[in-house]
XYZ file of C-alpha atoms in Angstrom:
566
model
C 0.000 0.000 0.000
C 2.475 2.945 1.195
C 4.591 1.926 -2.747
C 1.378 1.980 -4.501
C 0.991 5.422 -2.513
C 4.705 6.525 -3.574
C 4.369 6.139 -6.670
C 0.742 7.339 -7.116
C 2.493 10.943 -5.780
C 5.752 10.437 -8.157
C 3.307 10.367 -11.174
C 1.342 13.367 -9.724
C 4.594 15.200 -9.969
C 5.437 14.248 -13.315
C 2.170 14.536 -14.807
C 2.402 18.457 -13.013
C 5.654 19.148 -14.343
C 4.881 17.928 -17.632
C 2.006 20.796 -17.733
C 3.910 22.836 -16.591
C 6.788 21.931 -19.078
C 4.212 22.077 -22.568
C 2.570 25.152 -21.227
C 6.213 26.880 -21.182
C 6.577 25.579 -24.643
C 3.264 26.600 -25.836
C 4.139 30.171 -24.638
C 8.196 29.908 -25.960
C 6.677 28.513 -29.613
C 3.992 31.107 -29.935
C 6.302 34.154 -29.480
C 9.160 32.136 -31.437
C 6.098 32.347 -34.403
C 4.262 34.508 -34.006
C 7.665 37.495 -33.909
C 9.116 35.864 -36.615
C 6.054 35.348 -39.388
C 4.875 38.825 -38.775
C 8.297 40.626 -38.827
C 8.682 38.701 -42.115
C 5.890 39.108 -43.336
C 6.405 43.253 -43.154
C 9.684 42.811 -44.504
C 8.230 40.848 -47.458
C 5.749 43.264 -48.154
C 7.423 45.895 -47.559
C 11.164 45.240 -49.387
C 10.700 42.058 -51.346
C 7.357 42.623 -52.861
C 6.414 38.607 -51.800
C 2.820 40.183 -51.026
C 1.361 36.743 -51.395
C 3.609 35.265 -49.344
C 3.579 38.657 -46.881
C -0.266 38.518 -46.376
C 0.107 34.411 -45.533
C 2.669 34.941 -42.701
C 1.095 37.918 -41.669
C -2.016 36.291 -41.568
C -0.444 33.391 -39.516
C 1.169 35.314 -37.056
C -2.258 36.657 -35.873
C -3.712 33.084 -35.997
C -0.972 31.705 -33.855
C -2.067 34.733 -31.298
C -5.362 34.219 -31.448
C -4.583 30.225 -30.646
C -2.665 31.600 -27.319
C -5.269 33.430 -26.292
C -8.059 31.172 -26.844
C -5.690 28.790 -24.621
C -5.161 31.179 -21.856
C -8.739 31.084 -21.311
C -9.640 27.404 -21.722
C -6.249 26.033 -20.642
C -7.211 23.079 -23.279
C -2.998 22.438 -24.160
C -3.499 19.634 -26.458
C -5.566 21.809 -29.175
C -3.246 24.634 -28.674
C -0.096 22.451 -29.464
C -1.139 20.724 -32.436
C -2.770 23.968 -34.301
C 0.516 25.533 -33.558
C 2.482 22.880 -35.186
C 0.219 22.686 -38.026
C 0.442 26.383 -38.107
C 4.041 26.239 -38.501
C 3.934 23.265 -40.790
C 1.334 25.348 -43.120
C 3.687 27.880 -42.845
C 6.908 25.971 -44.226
C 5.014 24.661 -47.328
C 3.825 27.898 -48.074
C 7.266 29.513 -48.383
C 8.627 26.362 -49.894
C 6.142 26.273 -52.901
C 6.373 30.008 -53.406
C 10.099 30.440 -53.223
C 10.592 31.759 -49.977
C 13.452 29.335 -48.993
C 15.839 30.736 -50.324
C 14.851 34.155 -48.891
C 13.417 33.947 -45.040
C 12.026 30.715 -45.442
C 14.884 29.815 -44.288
C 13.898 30.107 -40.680
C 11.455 27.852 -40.693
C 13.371 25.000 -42.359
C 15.519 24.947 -38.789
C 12.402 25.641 -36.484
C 10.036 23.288 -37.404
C 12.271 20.213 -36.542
C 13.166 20.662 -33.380
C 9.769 22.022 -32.129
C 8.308 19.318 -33.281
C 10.871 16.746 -30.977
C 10.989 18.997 -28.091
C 7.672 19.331 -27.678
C 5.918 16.601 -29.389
C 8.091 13.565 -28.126
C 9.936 11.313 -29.806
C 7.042 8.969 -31.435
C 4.930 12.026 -32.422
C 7.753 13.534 -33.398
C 8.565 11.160 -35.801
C 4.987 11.207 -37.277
C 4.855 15.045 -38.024
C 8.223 15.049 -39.479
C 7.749 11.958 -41.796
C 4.751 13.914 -42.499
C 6.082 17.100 -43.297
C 9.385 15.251 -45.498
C 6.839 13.098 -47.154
C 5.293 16.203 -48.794
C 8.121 18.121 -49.712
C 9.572 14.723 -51.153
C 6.096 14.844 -53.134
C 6.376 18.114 -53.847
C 9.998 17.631 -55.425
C 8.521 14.536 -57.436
C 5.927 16.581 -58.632
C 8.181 19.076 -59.835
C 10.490 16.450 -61.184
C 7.618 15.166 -63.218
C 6.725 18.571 -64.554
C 3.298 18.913 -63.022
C 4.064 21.454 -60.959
C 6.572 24.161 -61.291
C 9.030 25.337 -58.382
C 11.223 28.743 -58.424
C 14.026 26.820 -57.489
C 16.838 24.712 -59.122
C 17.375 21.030 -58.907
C 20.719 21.872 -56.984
C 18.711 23.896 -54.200
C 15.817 21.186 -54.110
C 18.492 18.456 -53.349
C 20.269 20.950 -51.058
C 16.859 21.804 -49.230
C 15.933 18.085 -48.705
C 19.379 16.996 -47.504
C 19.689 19.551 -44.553
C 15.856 19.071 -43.661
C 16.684 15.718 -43.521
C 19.643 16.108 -41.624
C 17.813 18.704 -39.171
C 15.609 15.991 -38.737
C 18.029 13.585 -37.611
C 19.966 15.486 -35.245
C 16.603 16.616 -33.807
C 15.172 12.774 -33.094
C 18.750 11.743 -31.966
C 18.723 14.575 -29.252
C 15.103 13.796 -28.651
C 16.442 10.111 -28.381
C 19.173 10.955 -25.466
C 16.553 13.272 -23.619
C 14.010 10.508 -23.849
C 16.494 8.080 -22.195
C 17.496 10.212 -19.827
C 13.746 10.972 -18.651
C 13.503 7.042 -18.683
C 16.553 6.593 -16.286
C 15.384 9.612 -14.322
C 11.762 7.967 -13.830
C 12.859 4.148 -13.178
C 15.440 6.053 -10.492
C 12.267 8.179 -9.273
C 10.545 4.873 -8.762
C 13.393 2.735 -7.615
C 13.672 6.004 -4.593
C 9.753 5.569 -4.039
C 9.937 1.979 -3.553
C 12.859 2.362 -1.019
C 11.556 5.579 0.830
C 8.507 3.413 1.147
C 10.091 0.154 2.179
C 12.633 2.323 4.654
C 9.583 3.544 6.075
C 7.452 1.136 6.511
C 10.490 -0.356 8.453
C 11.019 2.238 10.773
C 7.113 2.820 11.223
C 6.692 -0.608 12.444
C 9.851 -1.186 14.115
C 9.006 -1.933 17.936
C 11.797 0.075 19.473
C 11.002 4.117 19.294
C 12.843 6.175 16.878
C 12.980 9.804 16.417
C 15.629 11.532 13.842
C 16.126 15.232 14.643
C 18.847 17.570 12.698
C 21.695 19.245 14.154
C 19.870 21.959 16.217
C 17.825 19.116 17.961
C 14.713 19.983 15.517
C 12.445 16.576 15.400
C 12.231 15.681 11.490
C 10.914 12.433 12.224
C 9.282 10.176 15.014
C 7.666 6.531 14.387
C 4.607 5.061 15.054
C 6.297 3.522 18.564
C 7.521 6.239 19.841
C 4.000 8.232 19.642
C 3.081 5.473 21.402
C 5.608 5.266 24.365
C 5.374 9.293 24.693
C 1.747 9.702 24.256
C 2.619 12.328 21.193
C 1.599 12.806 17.851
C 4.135 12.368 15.424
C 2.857 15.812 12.788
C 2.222 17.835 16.731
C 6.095 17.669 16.940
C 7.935 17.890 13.880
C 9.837 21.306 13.859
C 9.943 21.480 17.449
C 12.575 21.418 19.870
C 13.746 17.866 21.175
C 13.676 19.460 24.702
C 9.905 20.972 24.735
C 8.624 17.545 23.759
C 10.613 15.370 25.942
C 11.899 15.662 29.126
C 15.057 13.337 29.968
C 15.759 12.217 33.736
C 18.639 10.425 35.115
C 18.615 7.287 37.404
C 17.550 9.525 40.124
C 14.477 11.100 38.297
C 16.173 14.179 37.741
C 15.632 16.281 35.232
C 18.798 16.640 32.722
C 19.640 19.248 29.990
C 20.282 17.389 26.379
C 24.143 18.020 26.041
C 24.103 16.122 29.831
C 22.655 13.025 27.971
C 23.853 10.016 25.504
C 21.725 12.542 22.552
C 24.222 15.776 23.351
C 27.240 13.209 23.683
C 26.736 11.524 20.492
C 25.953 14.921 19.087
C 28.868 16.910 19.881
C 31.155 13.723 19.957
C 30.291 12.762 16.444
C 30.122 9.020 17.300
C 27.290 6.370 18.366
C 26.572 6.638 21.858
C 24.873 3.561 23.822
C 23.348 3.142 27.428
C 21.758 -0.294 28.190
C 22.924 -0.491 31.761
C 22.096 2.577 33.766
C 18.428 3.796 32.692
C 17.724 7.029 31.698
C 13.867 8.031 32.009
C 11.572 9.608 29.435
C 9.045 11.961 30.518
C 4.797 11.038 28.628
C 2.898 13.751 27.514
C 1.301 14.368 30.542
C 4.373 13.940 32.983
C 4.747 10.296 33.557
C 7.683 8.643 33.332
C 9.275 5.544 31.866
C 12.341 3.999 32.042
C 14.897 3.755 29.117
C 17.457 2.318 27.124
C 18.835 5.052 24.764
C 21.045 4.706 21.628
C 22.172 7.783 20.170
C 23.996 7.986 16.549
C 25.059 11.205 14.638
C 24.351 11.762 10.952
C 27.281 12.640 9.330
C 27.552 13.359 5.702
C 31.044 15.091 4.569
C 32.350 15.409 7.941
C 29.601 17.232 8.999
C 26.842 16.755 11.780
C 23.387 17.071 10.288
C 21.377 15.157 12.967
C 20.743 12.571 15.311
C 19.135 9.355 14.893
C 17.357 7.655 18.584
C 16.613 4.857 19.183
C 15.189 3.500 22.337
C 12.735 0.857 24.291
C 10.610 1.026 27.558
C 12.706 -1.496 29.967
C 9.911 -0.935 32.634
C 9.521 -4.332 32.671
C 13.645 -5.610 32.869
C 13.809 -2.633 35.300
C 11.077 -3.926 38.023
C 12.730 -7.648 37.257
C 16.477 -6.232 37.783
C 14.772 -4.581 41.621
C 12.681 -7.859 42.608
C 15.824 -10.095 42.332
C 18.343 -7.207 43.675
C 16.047 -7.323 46.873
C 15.729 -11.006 46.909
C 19.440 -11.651 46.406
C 19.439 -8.817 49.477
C 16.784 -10.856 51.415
C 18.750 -14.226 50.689
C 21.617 -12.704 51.954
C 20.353 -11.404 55.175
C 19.113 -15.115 55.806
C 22.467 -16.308 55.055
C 24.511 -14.154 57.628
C 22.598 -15.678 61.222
C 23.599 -19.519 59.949
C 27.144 -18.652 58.924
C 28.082 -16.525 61.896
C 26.763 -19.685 64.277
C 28.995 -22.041 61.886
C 32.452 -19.627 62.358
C 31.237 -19.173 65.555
C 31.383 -23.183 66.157
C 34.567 -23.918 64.488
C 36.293 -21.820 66.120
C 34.866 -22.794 69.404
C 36.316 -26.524 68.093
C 39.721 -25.431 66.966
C 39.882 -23.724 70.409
C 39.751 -27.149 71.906
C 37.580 -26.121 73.768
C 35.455 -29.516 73.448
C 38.333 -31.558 73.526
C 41.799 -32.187 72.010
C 41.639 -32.283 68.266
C 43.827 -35.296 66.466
C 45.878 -33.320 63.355
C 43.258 -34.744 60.791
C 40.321 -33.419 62.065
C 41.969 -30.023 62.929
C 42.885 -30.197 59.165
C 39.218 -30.441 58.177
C 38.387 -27.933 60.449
C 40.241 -25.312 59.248
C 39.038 -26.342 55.540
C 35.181 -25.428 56.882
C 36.705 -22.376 58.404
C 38.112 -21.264 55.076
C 35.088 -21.906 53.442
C 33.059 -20.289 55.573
C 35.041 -17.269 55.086
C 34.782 -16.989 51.325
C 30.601 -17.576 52.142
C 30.693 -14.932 54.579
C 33.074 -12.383 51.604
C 30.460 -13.779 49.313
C 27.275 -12.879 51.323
C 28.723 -9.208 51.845
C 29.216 -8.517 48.479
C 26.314 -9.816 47.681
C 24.540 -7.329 50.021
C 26.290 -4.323 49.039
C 25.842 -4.665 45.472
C 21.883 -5.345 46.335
C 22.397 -2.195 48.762
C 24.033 -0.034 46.314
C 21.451 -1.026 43.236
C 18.168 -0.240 45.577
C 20.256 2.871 47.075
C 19.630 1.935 50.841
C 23.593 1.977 51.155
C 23.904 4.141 54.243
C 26.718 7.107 53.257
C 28.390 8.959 55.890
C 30.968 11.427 55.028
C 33.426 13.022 56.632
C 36.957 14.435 56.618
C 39.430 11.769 54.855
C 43.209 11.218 55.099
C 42.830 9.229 51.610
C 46.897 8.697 52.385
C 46.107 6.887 54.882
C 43.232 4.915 53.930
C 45.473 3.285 51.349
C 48.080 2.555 53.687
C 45.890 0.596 56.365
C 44.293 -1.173 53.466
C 47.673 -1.983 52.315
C 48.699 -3.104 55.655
C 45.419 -5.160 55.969
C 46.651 -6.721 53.007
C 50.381 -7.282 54.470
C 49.973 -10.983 54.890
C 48.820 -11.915 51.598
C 51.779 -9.965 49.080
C 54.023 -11.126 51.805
C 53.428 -14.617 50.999
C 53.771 -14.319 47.679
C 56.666 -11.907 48.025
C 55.259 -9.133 45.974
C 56.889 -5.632 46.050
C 54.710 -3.116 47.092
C 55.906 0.718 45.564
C 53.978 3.534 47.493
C 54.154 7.039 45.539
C 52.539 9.499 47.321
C 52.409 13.156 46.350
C 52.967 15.184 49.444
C 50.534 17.467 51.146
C 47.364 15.743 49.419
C 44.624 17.690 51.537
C 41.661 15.411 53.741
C 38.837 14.547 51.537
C 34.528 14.493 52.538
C 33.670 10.927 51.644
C 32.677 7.796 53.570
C 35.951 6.227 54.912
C 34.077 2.964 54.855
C 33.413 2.968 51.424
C 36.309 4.537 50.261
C 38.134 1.604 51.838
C 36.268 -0.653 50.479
C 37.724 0.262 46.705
C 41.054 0.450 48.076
C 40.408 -3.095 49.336
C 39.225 -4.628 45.916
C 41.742 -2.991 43.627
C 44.705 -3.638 45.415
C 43.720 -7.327 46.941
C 43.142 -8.064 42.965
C 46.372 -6.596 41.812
C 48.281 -8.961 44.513
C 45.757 -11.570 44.046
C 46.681 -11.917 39.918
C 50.342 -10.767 40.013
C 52.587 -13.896 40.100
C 55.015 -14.746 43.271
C 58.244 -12.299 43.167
C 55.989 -9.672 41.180
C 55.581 -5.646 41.965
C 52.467 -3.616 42.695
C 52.585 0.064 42.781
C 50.589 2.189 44.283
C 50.401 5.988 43.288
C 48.364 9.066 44.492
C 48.408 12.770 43.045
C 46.486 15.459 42.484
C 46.180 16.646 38.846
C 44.933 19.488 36.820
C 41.915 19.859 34.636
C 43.415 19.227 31.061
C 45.906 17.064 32.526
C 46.221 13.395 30.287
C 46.272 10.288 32.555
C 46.046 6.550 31.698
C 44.923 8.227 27.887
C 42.225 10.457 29.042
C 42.219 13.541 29.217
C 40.623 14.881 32.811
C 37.447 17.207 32.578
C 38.056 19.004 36.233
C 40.685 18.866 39.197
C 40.807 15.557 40.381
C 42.978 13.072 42.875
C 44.046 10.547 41.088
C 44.647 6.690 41.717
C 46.790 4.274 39.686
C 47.513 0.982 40.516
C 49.786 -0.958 38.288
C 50.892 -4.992 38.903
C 52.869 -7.000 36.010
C 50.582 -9.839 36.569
C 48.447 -11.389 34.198
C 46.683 -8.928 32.695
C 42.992 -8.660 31.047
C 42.212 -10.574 27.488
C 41.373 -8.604 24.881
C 38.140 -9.652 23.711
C 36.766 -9.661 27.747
C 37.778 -5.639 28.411
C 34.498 -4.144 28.053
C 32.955 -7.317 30.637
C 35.418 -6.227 33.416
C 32.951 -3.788 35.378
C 29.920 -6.088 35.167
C 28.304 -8.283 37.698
C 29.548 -12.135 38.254
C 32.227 -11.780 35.643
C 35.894 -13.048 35.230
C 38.517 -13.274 33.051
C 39.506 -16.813 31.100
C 42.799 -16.497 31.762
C 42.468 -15.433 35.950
C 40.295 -19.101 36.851
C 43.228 -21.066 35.891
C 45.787 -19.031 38.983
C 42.392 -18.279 41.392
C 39.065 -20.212 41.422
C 37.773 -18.787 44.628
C 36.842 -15.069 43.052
C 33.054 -13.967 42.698
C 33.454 -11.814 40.349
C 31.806 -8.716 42.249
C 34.252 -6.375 43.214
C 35.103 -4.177 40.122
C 31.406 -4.017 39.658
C 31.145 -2.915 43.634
C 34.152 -0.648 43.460
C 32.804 0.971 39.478
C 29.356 1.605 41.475
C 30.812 2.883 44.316
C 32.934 5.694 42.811
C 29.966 6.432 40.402
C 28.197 7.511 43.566
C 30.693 9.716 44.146
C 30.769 11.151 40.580
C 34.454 9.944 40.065
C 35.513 6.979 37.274
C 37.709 4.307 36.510
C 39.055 2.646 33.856
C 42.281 0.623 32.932
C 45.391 0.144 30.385
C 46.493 -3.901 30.332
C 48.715 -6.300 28.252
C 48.036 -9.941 28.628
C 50.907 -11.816 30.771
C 52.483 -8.241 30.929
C 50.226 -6.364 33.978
C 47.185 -4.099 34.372
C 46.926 -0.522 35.712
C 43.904 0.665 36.700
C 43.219 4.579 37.052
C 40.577 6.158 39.565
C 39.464 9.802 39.187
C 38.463 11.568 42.487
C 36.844 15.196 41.360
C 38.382 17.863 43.765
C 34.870 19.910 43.731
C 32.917 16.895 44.743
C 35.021 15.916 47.898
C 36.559 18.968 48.797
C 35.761 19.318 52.829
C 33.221 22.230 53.580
């Protein structure tokens, strides 16, 4: 239906412009006559004494007129073409039979040709000018024969009939090329209908939203799903500004301006810009909102910007699935702490002795439960503060940090473990690195996971540094650039780095490396995630540089203006 509708308004247009195309003719041809047979027809009259002749053109310059006028009131075209070309035709003879050819006839003999192509087509065309040589060539027979007599020698007859014939030629063979071209140009003009249709259709039944705006954030275009999602009419918002008909929130419902969003980034950025993970929320028409996934992608043509292409889908539903396990993986958890506390609780009691001497086997398996009660009670935390950080009941206090000194007890905490494995710990510390407002607890809790993995996945007799600065806005650390005055973090190992093809997996939930479960099988895979959400709380990032079996160094960003004591 919407091709059938395509190219019902392709042939609209062409049938228009053709109108419009014969009624510029009509007018062209009718001065291009009309001037010329009554200017020669005065100058016949007047200076040749042709007064036969001088009457006939005179007379057929006024009928030619009188044809453009009756047209201008009917608008009847197809009348007023062929009585002009007849007109013409009528015209030519005239001249030819009474000797005019050689004198101003002339004209004629180069008009009549190619107004007959141009605005008769090319099978017409052909017609009236097999028409028109087919009487001249009768004309030149009969005057051949002796039957009728021409003022004109054989040598001009020939002459004549050669260049009309030529003229004729040249005029179908340009006809010919134009005709071809106006075929190419239509099967193109339905080829484009057919896809504009198709491309359409596509994007109007597509299930994810999609609006297309251009560079200023105008809305060109918005599909049938996205009316849907934002309770708006598609025609109500074309032209207008992005940010009068939709209002963008962040995870915490509040209200952002577009260059703050993945539709400013991938605008100014000039590259696709994707957020599955943390929602962003879309305001309805009348103020609800919904929860989304947003992909952003420029249009660029020439190195230039000319819009923005969204995509995006109402994860209500994954949303309210992600919360009801988060708070039964919370729930689950709590359970798990009373039973595990009573079993460390027990074992030690029994390694104590304090039921009875223990033979060396049985203090053996002992100390096995122990151990794995530990990593059940490590597991159960994180568990918990990943379900506390993703509902946002983690409880923040803040106050005045020696962040110095929070890496040192962590590193200390930690002494027993690089020690064993005789890793070389390098502490850089900038001096006079001024207190910080944050949550000791949680800040140690980032120290804890970034440096327990850098010993835990550095080989025996390896190195792990530890460095702390302050640096600059503009300032280029671990390949970015930083965007405001910020204490920086970077903690390097030559252990055994991060594959390739599993860097962008690091920060997610549950995951680990290929090449880290054949050194260390006891990991659970939650403490990048925990440590990513944690400094995201804080507005801060991290991100990494790492070689496979040469190291890893992972870079924290602390903004200044964000933990600066008051």
């Amino acid at each position: 239906m919407a091709v059938n509708q395509k190219k019902g308004v392709v042939d609209n247009i062409h049938n228009a412009l053709t109108l419009r195309r014969d009624v510029f003719l009509a007018q062209v041809f009718t001065v291009a006559a009309a001037v010329p047979f009554l200017f020669f027809s005065i100058v016949n009259l007047r200076y040749y004494g042709n007064i036969n002749i001088g009457i006939i053109e005179g007379l057929l310059g006024v009928a030619i007129i009188v044809n453009y006028i009756v047209f201008y009131f009917t608008h009847h075209i197809t009348p007023t073409k062929y009585f002009l070309i007849f007109t013409v035709l009528f015209g030519l003879l005239t001249v030819f039979v009474s000797g005019g050819i050689e004198k101003t006839g002339i004209f004629w003999l180069y008009v009549f040709p190619a107004a007959v192509f141009a605005w008769f087509g090319l099978k017409r065309g052909v017609h009236l000018m097999l028409l028109m040589l087919a009487i001249c060539l009768m004309l030149i027979v009969l005057y051949a024969s002796g039957i009728i007599i021409l003022p004109y020698s054989v040598v001009t007859l020939r002459q004549f009939f050669i260049s009309l014939m030529v003229l004729s030629a040249v005029s179908f063979w340009s006809e010919l090329a134009r005709n071809r071209e106006e075929l190419d140009r239509k099967v193109a003009e339905r080829e484009l209908a057919e896809r504009v249709a198709e491309d359409e259709a596509i994007l109007t039944n597509m299930g994810d939203g999609l609006i297309v705006t251009d560079a200023h954030l105008k809305i060109l275009l918005m599909n049938s799903a996205a009316e849907k999602m934002l309770e708006r009419s598609a025609p109500g918002t074309k032209g207008k500004d992005l940010s009068e008909t939709i209002l963008i929130c962040d995870a915490k419902k509040k209200s952002l301006p577009i260059d703050k969003t993945p539709i400013g980034e991938a605008l100014a950025g000039g590259s696709v810009v994707s957020v599955t993970t943390e929602p962003y929320y879309f305001t309805k028409k009348y103020g609800t909102i919904f929860p989304v996934a947003i992909t952003a992608s420029p249009v660029v043509v020439s190195k230039e910007i000319l819009g923005v292409i969204i995509v995006f889908r109402d994860v209500t539903r994954e949303t309210e699935v992600d919360r009801a396990k988060t708070e039964f993986v919370s729930l689950a958890s709590h359970q798990l702490r009373t039973p595990l506390t009573a079993i460390k609780w027990f074992v030690n009691l029994l390694l104590d002795e304090g039921s009875g001497v223990l033979s060396d086997e049985q203090r053996h398996q002992l100390e096995e439960v122990y151990r794995g009660n530990e990593r059940m009670v490590a597991l159960v935390n994180s568990l918990l503060n990943v379900s506390r950080l993703e509902l946002g009941t983690f409880v923040v206090d803040q106050e005045s940090v020696d962040i110095v000194n929070v890496a040192d007890l962590t590193l200390d905490e930690l002494r027993s473990q690089y020690e064993s494995k005789h890793i070389t710990i390098h502490r850089v510390y900038e001096k006079g690195i001024r207190p910080i407002y944050a949550d000791p607890k949680l800040l140690q809790m980032v120290f804890q996971n970034l440096f327990s993995n850098a010993i835990k996945y550095t080989p025996g007799g390896g190195r792990v540094a530890v460095e702390i600065a302050t640096k600059e806005r503009g300032n280029m650390v671990g390949g970015r650039t930083l965007k405001v005055d910020s204490i920086c973090l970077q903690i390097s190992d030559n252990g055994y780095g991060i594959p390739i093809h599993q860097r962008d997996k690091i920060f997610t939930k549950l995951f680990r490396a290929d090449n880290i479960r054949r050194y260390d099988t006891e990991g659970n895979g939650l403490g990048l995630y925990i440590v990513k959400s944690v400094l995201e709380k804080f507005g801060s990032e991290i991100w990494f540089e790492s070689k496979e079996n040469e190291g890893t160094t992972f870079f924290v960003s602390i903004p200044l203006d964000r933990v600066r004591v008051p």
